[in-house]
Short mmCIF file of C-alpha atoms and ligand atoms in Angstrom, two decimals:
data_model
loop_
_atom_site.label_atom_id
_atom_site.label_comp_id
_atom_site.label_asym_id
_atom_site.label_seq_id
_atom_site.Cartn_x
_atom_site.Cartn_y
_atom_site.Cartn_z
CA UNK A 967 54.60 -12.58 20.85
CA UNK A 968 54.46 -12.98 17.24
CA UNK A 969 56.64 -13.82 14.63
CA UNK A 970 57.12 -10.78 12.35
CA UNK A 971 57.31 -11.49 8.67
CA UNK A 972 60.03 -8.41 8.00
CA UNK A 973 61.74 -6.10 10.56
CA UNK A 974 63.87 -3.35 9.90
CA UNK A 975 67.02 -2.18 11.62
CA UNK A 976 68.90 0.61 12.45
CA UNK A 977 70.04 1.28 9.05
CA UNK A 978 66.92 1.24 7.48
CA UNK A 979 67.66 -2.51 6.02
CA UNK A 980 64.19 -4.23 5.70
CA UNK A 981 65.08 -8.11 6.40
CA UNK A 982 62.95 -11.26 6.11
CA UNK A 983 62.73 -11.93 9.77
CA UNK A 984 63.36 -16.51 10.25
CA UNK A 985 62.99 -18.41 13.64
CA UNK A 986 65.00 -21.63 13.88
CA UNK A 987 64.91 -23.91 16.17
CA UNK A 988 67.69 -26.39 16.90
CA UNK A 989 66.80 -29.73 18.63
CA UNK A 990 68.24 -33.08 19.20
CA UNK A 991 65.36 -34.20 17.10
CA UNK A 992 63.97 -31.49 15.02
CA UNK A 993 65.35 -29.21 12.97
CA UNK A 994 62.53 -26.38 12.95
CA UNK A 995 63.02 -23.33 10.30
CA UNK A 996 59.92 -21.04 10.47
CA UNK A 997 60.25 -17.69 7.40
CA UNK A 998 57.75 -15.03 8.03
CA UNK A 999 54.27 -16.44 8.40
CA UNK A 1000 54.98 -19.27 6.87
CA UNK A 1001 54.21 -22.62 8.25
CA UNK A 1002 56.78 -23.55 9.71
CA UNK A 1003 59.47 -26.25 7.68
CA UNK A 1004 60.24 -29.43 10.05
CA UNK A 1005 63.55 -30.91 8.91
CA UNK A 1006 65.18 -33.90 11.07
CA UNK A 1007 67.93 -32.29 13.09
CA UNK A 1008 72.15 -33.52 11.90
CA UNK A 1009 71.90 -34.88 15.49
CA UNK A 1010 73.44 -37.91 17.13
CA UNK A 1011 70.42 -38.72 18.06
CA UNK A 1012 69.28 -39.46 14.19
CA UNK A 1013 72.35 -40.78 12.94
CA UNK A 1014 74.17 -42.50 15.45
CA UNK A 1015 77.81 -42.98 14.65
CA UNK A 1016 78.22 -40.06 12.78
CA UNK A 1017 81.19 -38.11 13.74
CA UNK A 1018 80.09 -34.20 15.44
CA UNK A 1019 82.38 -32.36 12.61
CA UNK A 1020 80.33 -33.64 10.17
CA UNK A 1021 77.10 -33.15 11.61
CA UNK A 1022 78.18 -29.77 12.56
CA UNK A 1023 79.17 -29.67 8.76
CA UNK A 1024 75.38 -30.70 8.02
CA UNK A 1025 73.90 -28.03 10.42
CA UNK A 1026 75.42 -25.17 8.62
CA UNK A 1027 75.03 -26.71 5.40
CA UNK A 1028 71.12 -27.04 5.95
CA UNK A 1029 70.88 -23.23 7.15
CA UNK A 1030 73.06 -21.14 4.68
CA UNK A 1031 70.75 -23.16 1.86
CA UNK A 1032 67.73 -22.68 3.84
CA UNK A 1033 67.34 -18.39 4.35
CA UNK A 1034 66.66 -16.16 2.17
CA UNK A 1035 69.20 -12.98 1.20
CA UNK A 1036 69.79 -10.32 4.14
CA UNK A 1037 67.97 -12.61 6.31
CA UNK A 1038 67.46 -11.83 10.40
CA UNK A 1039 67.41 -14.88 12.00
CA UNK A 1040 66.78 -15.57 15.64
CA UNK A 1041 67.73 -19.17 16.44
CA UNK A 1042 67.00 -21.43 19.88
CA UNK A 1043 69.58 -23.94 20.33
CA UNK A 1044 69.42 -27.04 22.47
CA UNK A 1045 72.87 -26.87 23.73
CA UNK A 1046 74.68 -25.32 27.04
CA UNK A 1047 75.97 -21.64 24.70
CA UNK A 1048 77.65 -18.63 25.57
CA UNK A 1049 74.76 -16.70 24.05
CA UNK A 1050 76.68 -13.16 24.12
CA UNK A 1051 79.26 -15.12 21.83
CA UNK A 1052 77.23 -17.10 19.54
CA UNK A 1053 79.64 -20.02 21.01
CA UNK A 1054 77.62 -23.77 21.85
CA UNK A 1055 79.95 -25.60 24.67
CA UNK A 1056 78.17 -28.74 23.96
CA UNK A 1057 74.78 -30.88 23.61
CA UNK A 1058 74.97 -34.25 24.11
CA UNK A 1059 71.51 -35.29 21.58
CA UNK A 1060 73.33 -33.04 19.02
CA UNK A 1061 76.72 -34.22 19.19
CA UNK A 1062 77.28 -36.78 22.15
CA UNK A 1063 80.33 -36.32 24.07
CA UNK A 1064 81.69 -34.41 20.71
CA UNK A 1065 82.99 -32.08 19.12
CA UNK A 1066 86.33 -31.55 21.33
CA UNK A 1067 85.99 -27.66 22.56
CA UNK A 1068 83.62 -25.13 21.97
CA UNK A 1069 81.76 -24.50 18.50
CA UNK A 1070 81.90 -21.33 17.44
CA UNK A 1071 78.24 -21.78 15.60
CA UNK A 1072 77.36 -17.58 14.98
CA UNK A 1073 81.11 -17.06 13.14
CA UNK A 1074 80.70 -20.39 11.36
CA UNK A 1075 77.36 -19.45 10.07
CA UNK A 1076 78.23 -15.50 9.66
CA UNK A 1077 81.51 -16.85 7.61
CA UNK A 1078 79.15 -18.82 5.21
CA UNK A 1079 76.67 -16.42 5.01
CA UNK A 1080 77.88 -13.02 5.81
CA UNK A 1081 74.56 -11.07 4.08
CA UNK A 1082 72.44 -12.81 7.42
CA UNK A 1083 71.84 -11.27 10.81
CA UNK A 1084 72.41 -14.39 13.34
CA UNK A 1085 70.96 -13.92 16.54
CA UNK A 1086 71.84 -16.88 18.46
CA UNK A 1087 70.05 -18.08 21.91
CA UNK A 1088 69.85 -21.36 24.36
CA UNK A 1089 66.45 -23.14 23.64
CA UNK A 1090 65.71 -22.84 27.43
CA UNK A 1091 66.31 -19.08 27.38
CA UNK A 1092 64.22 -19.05 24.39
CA UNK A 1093 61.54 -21.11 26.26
CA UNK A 1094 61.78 -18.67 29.42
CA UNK A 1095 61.10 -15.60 26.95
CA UNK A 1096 58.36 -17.53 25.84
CA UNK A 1097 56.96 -18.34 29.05
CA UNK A 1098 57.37 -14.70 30.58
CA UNK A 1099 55.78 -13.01 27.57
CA UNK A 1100 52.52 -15.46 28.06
CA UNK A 1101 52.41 -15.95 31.92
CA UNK A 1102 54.65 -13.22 33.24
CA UNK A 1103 52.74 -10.44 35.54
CA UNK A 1104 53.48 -7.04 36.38
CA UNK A 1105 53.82 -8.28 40.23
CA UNK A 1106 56.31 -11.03 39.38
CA UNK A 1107 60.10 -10.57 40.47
CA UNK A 1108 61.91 -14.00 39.26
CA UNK A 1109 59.90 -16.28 36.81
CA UNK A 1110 62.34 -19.72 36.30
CA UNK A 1111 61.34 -22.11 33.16
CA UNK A 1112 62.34 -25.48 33.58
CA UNK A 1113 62.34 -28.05 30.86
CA UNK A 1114 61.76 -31.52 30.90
CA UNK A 1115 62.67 -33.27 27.53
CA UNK A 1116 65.48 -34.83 26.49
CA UNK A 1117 67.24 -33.40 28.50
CA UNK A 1118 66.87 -31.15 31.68
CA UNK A 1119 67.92 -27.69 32.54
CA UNK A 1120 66.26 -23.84 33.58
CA UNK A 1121 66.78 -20.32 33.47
CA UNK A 1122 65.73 -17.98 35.87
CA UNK A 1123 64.62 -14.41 34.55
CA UNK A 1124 65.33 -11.41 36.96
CA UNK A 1125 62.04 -9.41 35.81
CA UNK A 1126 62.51 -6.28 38.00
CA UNK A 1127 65.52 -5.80 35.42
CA UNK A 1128 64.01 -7.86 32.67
CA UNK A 1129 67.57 -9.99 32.67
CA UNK A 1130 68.79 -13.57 32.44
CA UNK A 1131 71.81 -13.59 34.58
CA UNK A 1132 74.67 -16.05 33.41
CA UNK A 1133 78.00 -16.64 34.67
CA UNK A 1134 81.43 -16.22 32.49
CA UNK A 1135 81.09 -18.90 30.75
CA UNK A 1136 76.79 -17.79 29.55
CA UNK A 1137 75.64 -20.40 31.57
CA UNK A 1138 73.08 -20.55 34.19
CA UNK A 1139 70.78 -23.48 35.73
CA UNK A 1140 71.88 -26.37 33.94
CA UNK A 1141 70.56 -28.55 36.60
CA UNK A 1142 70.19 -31.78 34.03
CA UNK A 1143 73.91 -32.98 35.48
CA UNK A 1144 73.43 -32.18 39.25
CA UNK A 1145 73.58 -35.87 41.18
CA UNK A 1146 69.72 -36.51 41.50
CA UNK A 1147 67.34 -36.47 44.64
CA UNK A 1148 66.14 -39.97 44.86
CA UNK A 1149 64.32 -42.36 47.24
CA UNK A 1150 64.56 -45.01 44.83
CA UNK A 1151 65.74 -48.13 44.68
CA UNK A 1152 70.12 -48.40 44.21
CA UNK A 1153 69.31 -50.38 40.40
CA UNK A 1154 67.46 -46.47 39.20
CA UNK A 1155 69.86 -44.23 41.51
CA UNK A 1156 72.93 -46.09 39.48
CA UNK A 1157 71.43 -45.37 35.90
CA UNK A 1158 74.57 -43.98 33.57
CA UNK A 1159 73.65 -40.06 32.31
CA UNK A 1160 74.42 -39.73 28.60
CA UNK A 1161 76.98 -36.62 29.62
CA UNK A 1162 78.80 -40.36 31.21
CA UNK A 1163 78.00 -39.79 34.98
CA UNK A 1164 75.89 -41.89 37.11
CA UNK A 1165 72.31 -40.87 38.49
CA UNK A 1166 72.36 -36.98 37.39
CA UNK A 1167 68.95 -35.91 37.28
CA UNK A 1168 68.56 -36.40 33.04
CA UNK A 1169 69.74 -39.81 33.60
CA UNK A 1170 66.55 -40.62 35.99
CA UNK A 1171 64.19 -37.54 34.85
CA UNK A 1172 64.59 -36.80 31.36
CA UNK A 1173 62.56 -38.44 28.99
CA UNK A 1174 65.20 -40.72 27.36
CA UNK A 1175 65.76 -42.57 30.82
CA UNK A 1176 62.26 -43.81 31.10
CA UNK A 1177 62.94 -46.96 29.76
CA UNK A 1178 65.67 -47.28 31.74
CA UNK A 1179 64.08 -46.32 34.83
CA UNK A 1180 61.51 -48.74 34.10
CA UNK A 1181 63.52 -51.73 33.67
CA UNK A 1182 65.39 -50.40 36.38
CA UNK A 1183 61.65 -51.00 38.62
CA UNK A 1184 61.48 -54.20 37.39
CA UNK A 1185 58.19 -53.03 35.08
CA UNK A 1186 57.52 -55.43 32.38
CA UNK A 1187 58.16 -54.73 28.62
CA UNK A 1188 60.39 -51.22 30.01
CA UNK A 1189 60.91 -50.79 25.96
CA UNK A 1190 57.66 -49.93 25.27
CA UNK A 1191 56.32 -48.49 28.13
CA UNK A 1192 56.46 -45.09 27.20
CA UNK A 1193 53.38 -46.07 24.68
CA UNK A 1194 51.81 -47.66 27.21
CA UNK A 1195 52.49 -45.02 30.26
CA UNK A 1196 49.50 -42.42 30.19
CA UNK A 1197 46.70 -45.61 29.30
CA UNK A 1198 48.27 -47.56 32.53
CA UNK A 1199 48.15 -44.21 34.67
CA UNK A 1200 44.61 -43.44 34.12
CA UNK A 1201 43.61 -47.21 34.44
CA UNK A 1202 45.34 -46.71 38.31
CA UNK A 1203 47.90 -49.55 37.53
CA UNK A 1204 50.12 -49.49 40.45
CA UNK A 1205 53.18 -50.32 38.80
CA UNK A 1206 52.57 -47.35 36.67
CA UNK A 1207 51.97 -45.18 39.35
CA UNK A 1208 55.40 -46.31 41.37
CA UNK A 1209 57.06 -45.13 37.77
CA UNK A 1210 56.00 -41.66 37.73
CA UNK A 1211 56.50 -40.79 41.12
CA UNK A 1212 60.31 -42.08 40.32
CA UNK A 1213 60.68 -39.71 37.54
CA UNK A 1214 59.23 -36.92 38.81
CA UNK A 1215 60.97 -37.10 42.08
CA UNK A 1216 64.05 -35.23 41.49
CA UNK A 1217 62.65 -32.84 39.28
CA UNK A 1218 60.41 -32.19 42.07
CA UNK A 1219 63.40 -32.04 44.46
CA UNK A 1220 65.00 -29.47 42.81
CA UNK A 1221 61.38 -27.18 42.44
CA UNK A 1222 61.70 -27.55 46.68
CA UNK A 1223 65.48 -26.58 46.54
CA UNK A 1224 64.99 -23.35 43.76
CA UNK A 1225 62.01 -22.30 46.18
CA UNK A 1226 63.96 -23.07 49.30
CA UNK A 1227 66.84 -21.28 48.29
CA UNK A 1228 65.16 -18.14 46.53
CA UNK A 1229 61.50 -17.03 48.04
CA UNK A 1230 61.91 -13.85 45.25
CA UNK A 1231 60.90 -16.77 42.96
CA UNK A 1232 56.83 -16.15 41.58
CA UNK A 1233 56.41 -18.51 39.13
CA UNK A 1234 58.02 -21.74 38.23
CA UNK A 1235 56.79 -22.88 34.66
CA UNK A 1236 58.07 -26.59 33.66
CA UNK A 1237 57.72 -27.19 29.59
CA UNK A 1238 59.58 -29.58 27.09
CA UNK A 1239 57.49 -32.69 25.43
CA UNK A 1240 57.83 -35.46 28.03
CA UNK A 1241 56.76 -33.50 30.65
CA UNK A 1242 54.19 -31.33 28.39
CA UNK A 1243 53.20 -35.42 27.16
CA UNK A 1244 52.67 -36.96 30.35
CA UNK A 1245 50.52 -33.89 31.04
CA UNK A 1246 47.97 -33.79 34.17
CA UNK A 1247 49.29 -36.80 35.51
CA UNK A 1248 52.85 -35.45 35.57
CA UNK A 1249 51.11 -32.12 37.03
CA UNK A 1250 49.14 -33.84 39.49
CA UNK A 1251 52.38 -35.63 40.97
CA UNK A 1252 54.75 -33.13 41.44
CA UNK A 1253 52.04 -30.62 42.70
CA UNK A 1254 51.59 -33.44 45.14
CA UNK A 1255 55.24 -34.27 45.59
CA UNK A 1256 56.58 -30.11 46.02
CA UNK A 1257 53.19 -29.45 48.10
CA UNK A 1258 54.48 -31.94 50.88
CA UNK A 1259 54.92 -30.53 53.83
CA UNK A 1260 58.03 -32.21 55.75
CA UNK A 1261 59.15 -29.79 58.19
CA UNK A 1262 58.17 -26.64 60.02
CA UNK A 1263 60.27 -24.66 57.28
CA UNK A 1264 57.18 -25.93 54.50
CA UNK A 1265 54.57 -23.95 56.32
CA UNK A 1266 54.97 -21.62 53.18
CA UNK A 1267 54.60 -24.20 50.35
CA UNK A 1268 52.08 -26.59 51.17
CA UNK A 1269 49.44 -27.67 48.40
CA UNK A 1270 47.39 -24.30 48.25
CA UNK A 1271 50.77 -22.28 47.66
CA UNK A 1272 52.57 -24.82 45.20
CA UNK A 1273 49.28 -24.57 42.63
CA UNK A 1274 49.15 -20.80 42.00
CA UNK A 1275 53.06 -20.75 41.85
CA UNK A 1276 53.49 -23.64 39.61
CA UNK A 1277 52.80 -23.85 35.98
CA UNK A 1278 52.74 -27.58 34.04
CA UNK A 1279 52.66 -25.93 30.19
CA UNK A 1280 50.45 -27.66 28.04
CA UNK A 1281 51.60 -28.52 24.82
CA UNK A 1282 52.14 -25.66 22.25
CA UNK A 1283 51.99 -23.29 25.11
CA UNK A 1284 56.12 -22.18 25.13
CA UNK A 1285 57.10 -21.56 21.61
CA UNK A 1286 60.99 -21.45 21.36
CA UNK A 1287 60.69 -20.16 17.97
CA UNK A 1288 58.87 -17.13 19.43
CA UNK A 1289 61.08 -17.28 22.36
CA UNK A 1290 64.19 -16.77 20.03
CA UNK A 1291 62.49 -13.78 18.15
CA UNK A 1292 61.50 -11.92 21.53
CA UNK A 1293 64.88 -12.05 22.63
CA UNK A 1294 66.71 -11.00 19.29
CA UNK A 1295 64.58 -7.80 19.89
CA UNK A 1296 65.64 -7.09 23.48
CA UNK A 1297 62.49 -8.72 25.63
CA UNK A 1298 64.99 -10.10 27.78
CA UNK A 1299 68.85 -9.33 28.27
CA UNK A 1300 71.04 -11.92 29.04
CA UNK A 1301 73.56 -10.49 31.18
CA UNK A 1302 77.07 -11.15 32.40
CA UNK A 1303 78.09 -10.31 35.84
ZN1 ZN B 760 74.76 -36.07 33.24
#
């Protein structure tokens, strides 16, 4: 999947085809085959304080001066969106707890610049396009991409239909917020989410709560550990160790439950920077944790069966940028039922 330089459409209207991608961090904007510009996102993140109207203010500001004339652009956001509306419900490293209600992002952008094409999609759907059009195979019924950044969520493609089933609202698999499978101690399972719950999964999982699953543990310096986490790993420092079996855990709880629950499932691909960071360690762990084989009802997913149907992405592997692109031509439907 490549990023086209033009495309045309139905009416014969040749358009400078741009991939954006939204983050809490990065702003991405990529023209053509052009290297792509790296801008820091109008995120809460980077300006904390700032009140979400005027960061959403920024946002569109930044884009409508960034593409060029009769532009087609195909944009991965990292918020929970109704896709089929262009509408983002919310994103708490773009705008915190903020703005109140739903942003209407594709008629605030069309409204400022009516000449572009906005194709708007969720960065994880964008990753899962990504991942199918790499790893997807002909024999594969569901693939599910899970990421593992800032903050958590997945999306589970329907391949026999080549679909992304959401529910009314667009949404599907934001997991991030579920109450997280834990064995650890009460100090880590209390840890406050930034959506303002208590011990969801992206409070214990995601790569913001390392710290604070750290000092959580009791580990020593927690502010700077996530420097110091991969040399400590492959040194075999136990406290270390104890660490990243803690944050893996309930992502690796909920690989068990998606499996559990759906045994159409072929391939489970986990992306996003802390995870993609961490890298074989963070592989090596949950293979080890989902492989465990607690009851009779494991027999099919020990170790041998959790390798071949796992995927840890290394870095660069899922491109939302390319994601977006595939999508704004039809790879993948996101459907409504
Ligand atoms: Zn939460």
């Amino acid at each position: 999947m490549s990023t086209l330089p033009v495309t045309q459409d139905r009416d014969g209207q040749v358009r400078t085809e741009v991939a954006v991608d939204l983050g809490g961090t990065w702003l991405r904007i990529r023209t053509g085959s052009e290297e792509t510009v790296r801008l820091p996102a109008p995120s809460i993140l980077n300006r904390p304080g700032e009140q979400p109207a005027a960061l959403l203010e920024l946002l569109i500001e930044t884009l409508a001066g960034a593409v060029a004339e009769g532009a087609r652009v195909a944009m991965s956001c990292g918020a929970a969106m109704d896709e089929e509306q262009g509408v983002l419900h919310g994103s708490g490293p773009l705008w915190g707890g903020g703005p109140d209600g739903p942003v209407p992002l594709r008629a605030l952008l069309t409204a400022r610049r009516p000449d572009v094409e906005w194709h708007l999609f969720n960065d994880v759907t964008a990753g899962l396009a990504s991942f199918v059009g790499r790893f997807g195979r002909p024999h594969h019924r569901r693939v599910v991409y899970l990421t593992v950044s800032s903050g958590i969520a997945l999306r589970t493609a329907d391949l026999t239909e080549r679909s992304v089933p959401v529910d009314a609202h667009g949404l599907q698999g934001e997991v991030g917020h579920l109450p997280a499978v834990s064995t650890a101690p009460a100090a880590v399972r209390a840890l406050r989410c930034p959506c303002g719950g208590t011990g969801h999964v992206a409070a214990l999982a995601a790569g913001p709560a390392l710290p604070h699953v750290a000092a959580a543990l009791g580990v020593e310096h927690p502010e700077s550990i996530r420097d110091a986490l991969a040399t400590r790993l492959s040194s075999g420092d136990p406290v270390a160790r104890r660490l990243l079996t803690t944050v893996v855990e309930p992502v690796a709880e909920l690989v068990r439950v998606l499996r559990c629950l759906d045994p159409r499932i072929d391939l489970i691909g986990i992306g996003g920077g802390y995870a993609e960071g961490l890298g074989d360690p963070y592989r090596a762990e949950l293979v080890r944790q989902v492989g465990e084989i607690r009851s009779y009802a494991d027999r099919a997913t020990g170790p041998d069966r959790t390798e071949d149907r796992l995927r840890l992405c290394r870095p660069g592997e899922v491109d939302p940028l390319a994601g977006a692109v595939a999508l704004s031509h039809g790879a993948l439907t996101v459907t409504k039922r």
